[in-house]
CSV table of C-alpha atoms in Angstrom, one decimal:
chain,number,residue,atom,x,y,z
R,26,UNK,CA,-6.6,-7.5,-13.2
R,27,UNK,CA,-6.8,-9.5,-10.1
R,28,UNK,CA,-9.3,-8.8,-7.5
R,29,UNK,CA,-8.9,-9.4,-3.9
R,30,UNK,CA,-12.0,-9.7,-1.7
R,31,UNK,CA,-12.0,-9.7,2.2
R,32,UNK,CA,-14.0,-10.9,4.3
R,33,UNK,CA,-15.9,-10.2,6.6
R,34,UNK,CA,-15.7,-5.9,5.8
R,35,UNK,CA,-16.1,-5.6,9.4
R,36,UNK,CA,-16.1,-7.4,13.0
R,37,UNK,CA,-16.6,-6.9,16.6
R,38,UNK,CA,-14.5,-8.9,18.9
R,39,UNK,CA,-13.4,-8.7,22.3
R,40,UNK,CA,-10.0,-8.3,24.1
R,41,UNK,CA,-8.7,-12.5,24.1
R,42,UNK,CA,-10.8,-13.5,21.1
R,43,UNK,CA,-9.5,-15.3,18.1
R,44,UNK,CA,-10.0,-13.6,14.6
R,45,UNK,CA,-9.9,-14.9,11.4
R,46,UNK,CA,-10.2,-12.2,8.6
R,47,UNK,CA,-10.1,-13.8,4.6
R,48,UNK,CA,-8.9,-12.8,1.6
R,49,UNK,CA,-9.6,-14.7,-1.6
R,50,UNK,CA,-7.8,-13.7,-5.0
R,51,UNK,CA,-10.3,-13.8,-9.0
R,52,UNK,CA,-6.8,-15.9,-9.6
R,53,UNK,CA,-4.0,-17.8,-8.6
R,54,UNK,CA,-1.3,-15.7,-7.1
R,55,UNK,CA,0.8,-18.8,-5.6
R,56,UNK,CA,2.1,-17.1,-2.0
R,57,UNK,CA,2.6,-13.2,-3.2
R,58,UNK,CA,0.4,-12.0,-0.6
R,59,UNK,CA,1.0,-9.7,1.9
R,60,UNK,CA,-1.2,-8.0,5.2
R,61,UNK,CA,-1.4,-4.8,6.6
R,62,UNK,CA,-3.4,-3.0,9.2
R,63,UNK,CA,-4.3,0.3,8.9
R,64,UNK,CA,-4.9,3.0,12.4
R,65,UNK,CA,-6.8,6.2,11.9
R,66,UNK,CA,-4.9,8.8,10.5
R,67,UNK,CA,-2.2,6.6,9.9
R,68,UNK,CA,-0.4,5.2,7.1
R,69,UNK,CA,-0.6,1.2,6.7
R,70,UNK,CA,1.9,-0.8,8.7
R,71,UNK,CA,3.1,-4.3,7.5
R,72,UNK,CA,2.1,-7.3,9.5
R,73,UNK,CA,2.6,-10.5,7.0
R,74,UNK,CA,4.4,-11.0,4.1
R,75,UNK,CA,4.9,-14.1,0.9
R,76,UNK,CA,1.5,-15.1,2.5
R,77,UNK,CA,3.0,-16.2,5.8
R,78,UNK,CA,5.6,-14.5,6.9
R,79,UNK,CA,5.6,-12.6,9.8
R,80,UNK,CA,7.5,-9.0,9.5
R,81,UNK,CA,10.1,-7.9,11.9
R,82,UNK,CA,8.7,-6.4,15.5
R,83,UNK,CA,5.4,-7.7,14.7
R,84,UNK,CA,4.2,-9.7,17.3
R,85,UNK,CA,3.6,-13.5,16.8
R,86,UNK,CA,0.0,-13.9,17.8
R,87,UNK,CA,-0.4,-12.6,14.4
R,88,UNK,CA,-0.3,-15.1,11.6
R,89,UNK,CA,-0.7,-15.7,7.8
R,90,UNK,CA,-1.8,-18.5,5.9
R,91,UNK,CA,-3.0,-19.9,2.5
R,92,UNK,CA,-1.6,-20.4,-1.3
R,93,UNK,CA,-3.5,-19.7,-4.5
R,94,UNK,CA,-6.6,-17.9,-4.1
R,95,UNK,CA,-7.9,-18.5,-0.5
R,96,UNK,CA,-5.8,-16.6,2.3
R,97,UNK,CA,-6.2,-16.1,6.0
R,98,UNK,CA,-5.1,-13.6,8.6
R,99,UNK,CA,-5.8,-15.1,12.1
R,100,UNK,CA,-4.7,-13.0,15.3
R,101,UNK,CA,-4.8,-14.8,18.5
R,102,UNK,CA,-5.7,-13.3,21.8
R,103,UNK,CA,-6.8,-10.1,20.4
R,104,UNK,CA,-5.1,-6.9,21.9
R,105,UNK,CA,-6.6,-3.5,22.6
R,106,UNK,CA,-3.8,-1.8,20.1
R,107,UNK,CA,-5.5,-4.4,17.6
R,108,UNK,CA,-8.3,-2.7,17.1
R,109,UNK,CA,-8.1,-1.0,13.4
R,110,UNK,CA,-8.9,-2.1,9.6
R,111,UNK,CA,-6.5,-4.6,7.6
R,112,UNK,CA,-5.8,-5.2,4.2
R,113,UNK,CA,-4.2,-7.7,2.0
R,114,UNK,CA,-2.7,-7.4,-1.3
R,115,UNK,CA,-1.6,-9.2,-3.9
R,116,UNK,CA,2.3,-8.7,-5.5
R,117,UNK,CA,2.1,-11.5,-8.2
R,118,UNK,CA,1.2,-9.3,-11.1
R,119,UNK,CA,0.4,-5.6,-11.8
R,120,UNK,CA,-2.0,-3.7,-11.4
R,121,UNK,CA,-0.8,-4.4,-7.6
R,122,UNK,CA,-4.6,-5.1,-5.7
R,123,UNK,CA,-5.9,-4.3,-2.2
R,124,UNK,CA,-8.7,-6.0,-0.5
R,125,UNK,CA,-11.6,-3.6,0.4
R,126,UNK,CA,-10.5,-4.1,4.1
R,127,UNK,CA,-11.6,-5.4,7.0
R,128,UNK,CA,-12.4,-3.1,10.3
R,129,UNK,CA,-11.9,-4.5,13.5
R,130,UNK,CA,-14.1,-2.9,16.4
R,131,UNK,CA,-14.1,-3.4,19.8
R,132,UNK,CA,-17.4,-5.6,20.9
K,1,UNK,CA,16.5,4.0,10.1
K,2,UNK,CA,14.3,4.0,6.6
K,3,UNK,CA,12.5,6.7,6.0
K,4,UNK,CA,10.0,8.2,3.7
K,5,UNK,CA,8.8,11.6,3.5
K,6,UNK,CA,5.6,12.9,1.3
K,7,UNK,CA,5.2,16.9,0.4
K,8,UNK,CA,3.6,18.7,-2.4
K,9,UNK,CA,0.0,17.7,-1.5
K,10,UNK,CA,-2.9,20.3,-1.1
K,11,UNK,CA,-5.8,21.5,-2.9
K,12,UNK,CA,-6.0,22.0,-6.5
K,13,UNK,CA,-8.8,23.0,-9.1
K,14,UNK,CA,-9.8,20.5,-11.4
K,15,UNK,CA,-7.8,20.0,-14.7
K,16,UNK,CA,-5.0,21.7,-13.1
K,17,UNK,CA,-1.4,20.0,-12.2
K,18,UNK,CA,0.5,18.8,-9.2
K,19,UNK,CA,4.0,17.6,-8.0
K,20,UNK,CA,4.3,15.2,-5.3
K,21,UNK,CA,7.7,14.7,-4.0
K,22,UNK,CA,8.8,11.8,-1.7
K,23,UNK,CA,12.5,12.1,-0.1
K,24,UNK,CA,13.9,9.1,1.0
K,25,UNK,CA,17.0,8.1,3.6
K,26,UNK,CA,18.3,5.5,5.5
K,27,UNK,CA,18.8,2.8,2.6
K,28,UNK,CA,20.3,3.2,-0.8
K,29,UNK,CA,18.0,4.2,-3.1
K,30,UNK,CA,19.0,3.9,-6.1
K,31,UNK,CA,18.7,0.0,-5.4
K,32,UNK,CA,14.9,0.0,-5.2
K,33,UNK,CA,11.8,0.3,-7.2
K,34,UNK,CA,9.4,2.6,-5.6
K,35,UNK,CA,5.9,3.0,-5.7
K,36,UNK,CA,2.7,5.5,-5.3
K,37,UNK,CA,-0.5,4.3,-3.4
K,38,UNK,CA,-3.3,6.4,-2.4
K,39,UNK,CA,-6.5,6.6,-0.3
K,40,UNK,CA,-9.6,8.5,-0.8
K,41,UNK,CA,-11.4,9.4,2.7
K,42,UNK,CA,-12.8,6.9,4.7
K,43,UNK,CA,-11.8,4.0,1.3
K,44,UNK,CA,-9.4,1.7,1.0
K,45,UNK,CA,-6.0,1.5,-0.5
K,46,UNK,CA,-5.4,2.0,-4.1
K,47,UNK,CA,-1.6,1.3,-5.9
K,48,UNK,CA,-1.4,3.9,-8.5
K,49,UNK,CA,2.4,4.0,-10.0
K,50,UNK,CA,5.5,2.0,-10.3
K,51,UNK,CA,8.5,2.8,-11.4
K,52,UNK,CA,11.8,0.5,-11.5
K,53,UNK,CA,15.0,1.0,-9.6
K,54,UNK,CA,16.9,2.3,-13.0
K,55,UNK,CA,14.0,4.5,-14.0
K,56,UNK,CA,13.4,2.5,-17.4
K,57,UNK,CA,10.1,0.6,-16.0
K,58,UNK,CA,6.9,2.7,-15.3
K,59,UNK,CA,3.4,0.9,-14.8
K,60,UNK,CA,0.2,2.6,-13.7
K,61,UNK,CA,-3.6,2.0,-12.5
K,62,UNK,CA,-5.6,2.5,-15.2
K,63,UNK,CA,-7.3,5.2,-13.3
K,64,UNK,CA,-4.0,7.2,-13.5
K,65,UNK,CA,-3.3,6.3,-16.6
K,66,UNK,CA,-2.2,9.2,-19.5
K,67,UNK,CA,-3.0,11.5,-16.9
K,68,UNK,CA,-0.2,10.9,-13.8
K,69,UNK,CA,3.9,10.3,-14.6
K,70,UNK,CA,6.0,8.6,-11.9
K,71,UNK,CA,9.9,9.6,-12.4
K,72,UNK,CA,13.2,9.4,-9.6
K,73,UNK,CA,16.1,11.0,-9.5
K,74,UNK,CA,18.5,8.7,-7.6
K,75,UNK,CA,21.2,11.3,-7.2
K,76,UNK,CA,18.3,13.2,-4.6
K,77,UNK,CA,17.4,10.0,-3.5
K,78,UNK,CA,13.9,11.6,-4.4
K,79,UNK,CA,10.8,10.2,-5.7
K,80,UNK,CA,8.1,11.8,-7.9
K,81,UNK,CA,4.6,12.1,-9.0
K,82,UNK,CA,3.4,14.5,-11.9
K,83,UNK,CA,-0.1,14.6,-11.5
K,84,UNK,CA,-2.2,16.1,-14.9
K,85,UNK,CA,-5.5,16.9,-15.7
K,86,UNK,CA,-6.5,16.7,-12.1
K,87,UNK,CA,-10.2,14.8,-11.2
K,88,UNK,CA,-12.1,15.2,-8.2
K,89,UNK,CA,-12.0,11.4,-7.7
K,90,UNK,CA,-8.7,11.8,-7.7
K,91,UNK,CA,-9.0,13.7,-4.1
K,92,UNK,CA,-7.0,10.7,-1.5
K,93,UNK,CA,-3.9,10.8,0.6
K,94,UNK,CA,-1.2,9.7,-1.4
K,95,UNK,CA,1.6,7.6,0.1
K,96,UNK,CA,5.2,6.7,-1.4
K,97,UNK,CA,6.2,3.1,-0.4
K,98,UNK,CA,9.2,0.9,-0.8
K,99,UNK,CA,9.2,-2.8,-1.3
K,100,UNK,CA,10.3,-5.0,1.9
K,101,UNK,CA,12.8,-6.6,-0.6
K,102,UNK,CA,14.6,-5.7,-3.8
K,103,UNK,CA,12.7,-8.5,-5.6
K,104,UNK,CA,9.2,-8.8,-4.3
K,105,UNK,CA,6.2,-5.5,-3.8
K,106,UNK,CA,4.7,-5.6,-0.4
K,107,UNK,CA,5.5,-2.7,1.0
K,108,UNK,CA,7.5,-1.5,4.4
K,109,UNK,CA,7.9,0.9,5.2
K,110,UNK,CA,5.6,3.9,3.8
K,111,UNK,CA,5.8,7.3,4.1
K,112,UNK,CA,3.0,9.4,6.4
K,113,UNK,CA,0.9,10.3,3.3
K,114,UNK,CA,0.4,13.6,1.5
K,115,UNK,CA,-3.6,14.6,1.2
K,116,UNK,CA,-4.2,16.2,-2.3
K,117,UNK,CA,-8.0,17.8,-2.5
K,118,UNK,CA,-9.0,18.2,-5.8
K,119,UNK,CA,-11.9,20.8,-5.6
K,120,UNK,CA,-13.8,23.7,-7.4
């Protein structure tokens, strides 16, 4: 099985800041990754796709990176309906793998 | 607009049985593989079952494994999981989700999430 491991688990930022969240794969998955964040109470919403590609209606300071094992979510200018937990995932092979997640708190 | 719904969840002894349903709309079905993911409280995300747009390909976690069977009927444009021999780890809220494309598993959009409780 291939394990996915974020990092950091959690953060505190402020509204403006820059985040970078990683997410680093036990093996080569070439671009099959894909990022979601989570609200409470709510069921996980798509953000990034095939590593990089941004989903529909999700807005663009939000961006995917990364090939192989080592994959980062970065969202610029950090937004107050930001604050939540994300998750990547890993489509190349089953079992299909979650990171642990990554919670993003207001600083 | 696509749409997934989640029913059948609540709580259950252990070692007894369960039926989760998921009804589906807005895109055709029968086109899709579909998939089961679950969360226990306050954890993260666990994929449990697969199974392929023409019902022949099933995969599982092994934590499911023997014990849980995903099946679909496309004329209800429903999707199901048969859940056996019930464990109180298996307590989460269980979401059906559809691949963002035919070909490749990430998954938008999902449905709200049915919370099983598995509990003495």
């Amino acid at each position: 099985d291939i394990q996915m491991t974020q990092s950091p688990s959690s953060l505190s930022a402020s509204v403006g800041d820059r985040v970078t969240i990683t997410c680093r794969a036990s093996q080569g998955i070439n671009r099959w990754l894909a990022w979601y964040q989570q609200k409470p109470g709510k069921a996980p919403k798509s953000l990034i796709y095939a590593a990089s590609s941004l989903q529909s209606g999700v807005p663009s300071r939000f961006s995917g990176s990364g090939s192989g094992t080592d994959f980062t979510l970065t969202i610029d200018s950090l937004q107050p309906e930001d604050f939540a937990t994300y998750y990547c995932q890993q489509y190349n092979s089953y079992p299909l793998t979650f990171g642990g997640g990554t919670k993003v708190e207001i600083k | 607009q696509v749409q997934l719904v989640e029913s059948g969840g609540g709580v259950v002894q252990p070692g007894r049985s369960l039926r989760l349903s998921c009804a589906a709309s807005g895109f055709t079905f029968s086109s899709y593989t579909l998939h089961w993911v679950r969360q226990a409280p306050g954890k993260g995300l666990e994929w449990v079952a697969v199974i392929s747009y023409d019902r022949i390909t099933k995969y599982y976690a092994d934590s499911v494994k023997a014990r849980f069977t995903i099946s679909r009927d496309n004329s209800k444009n429903t999707l199901y999981l048969q859940m056996d021999s019930l464990r109180t780890e298996d307590t989460a809220v269980y979401y059906c989700a559809r691949p963002g494309t035919t070909t490749h598993n990430w998954f938008d959009p999902w449905g709200q999430g049915t919370l099983v409780t598995v509990s003495s």
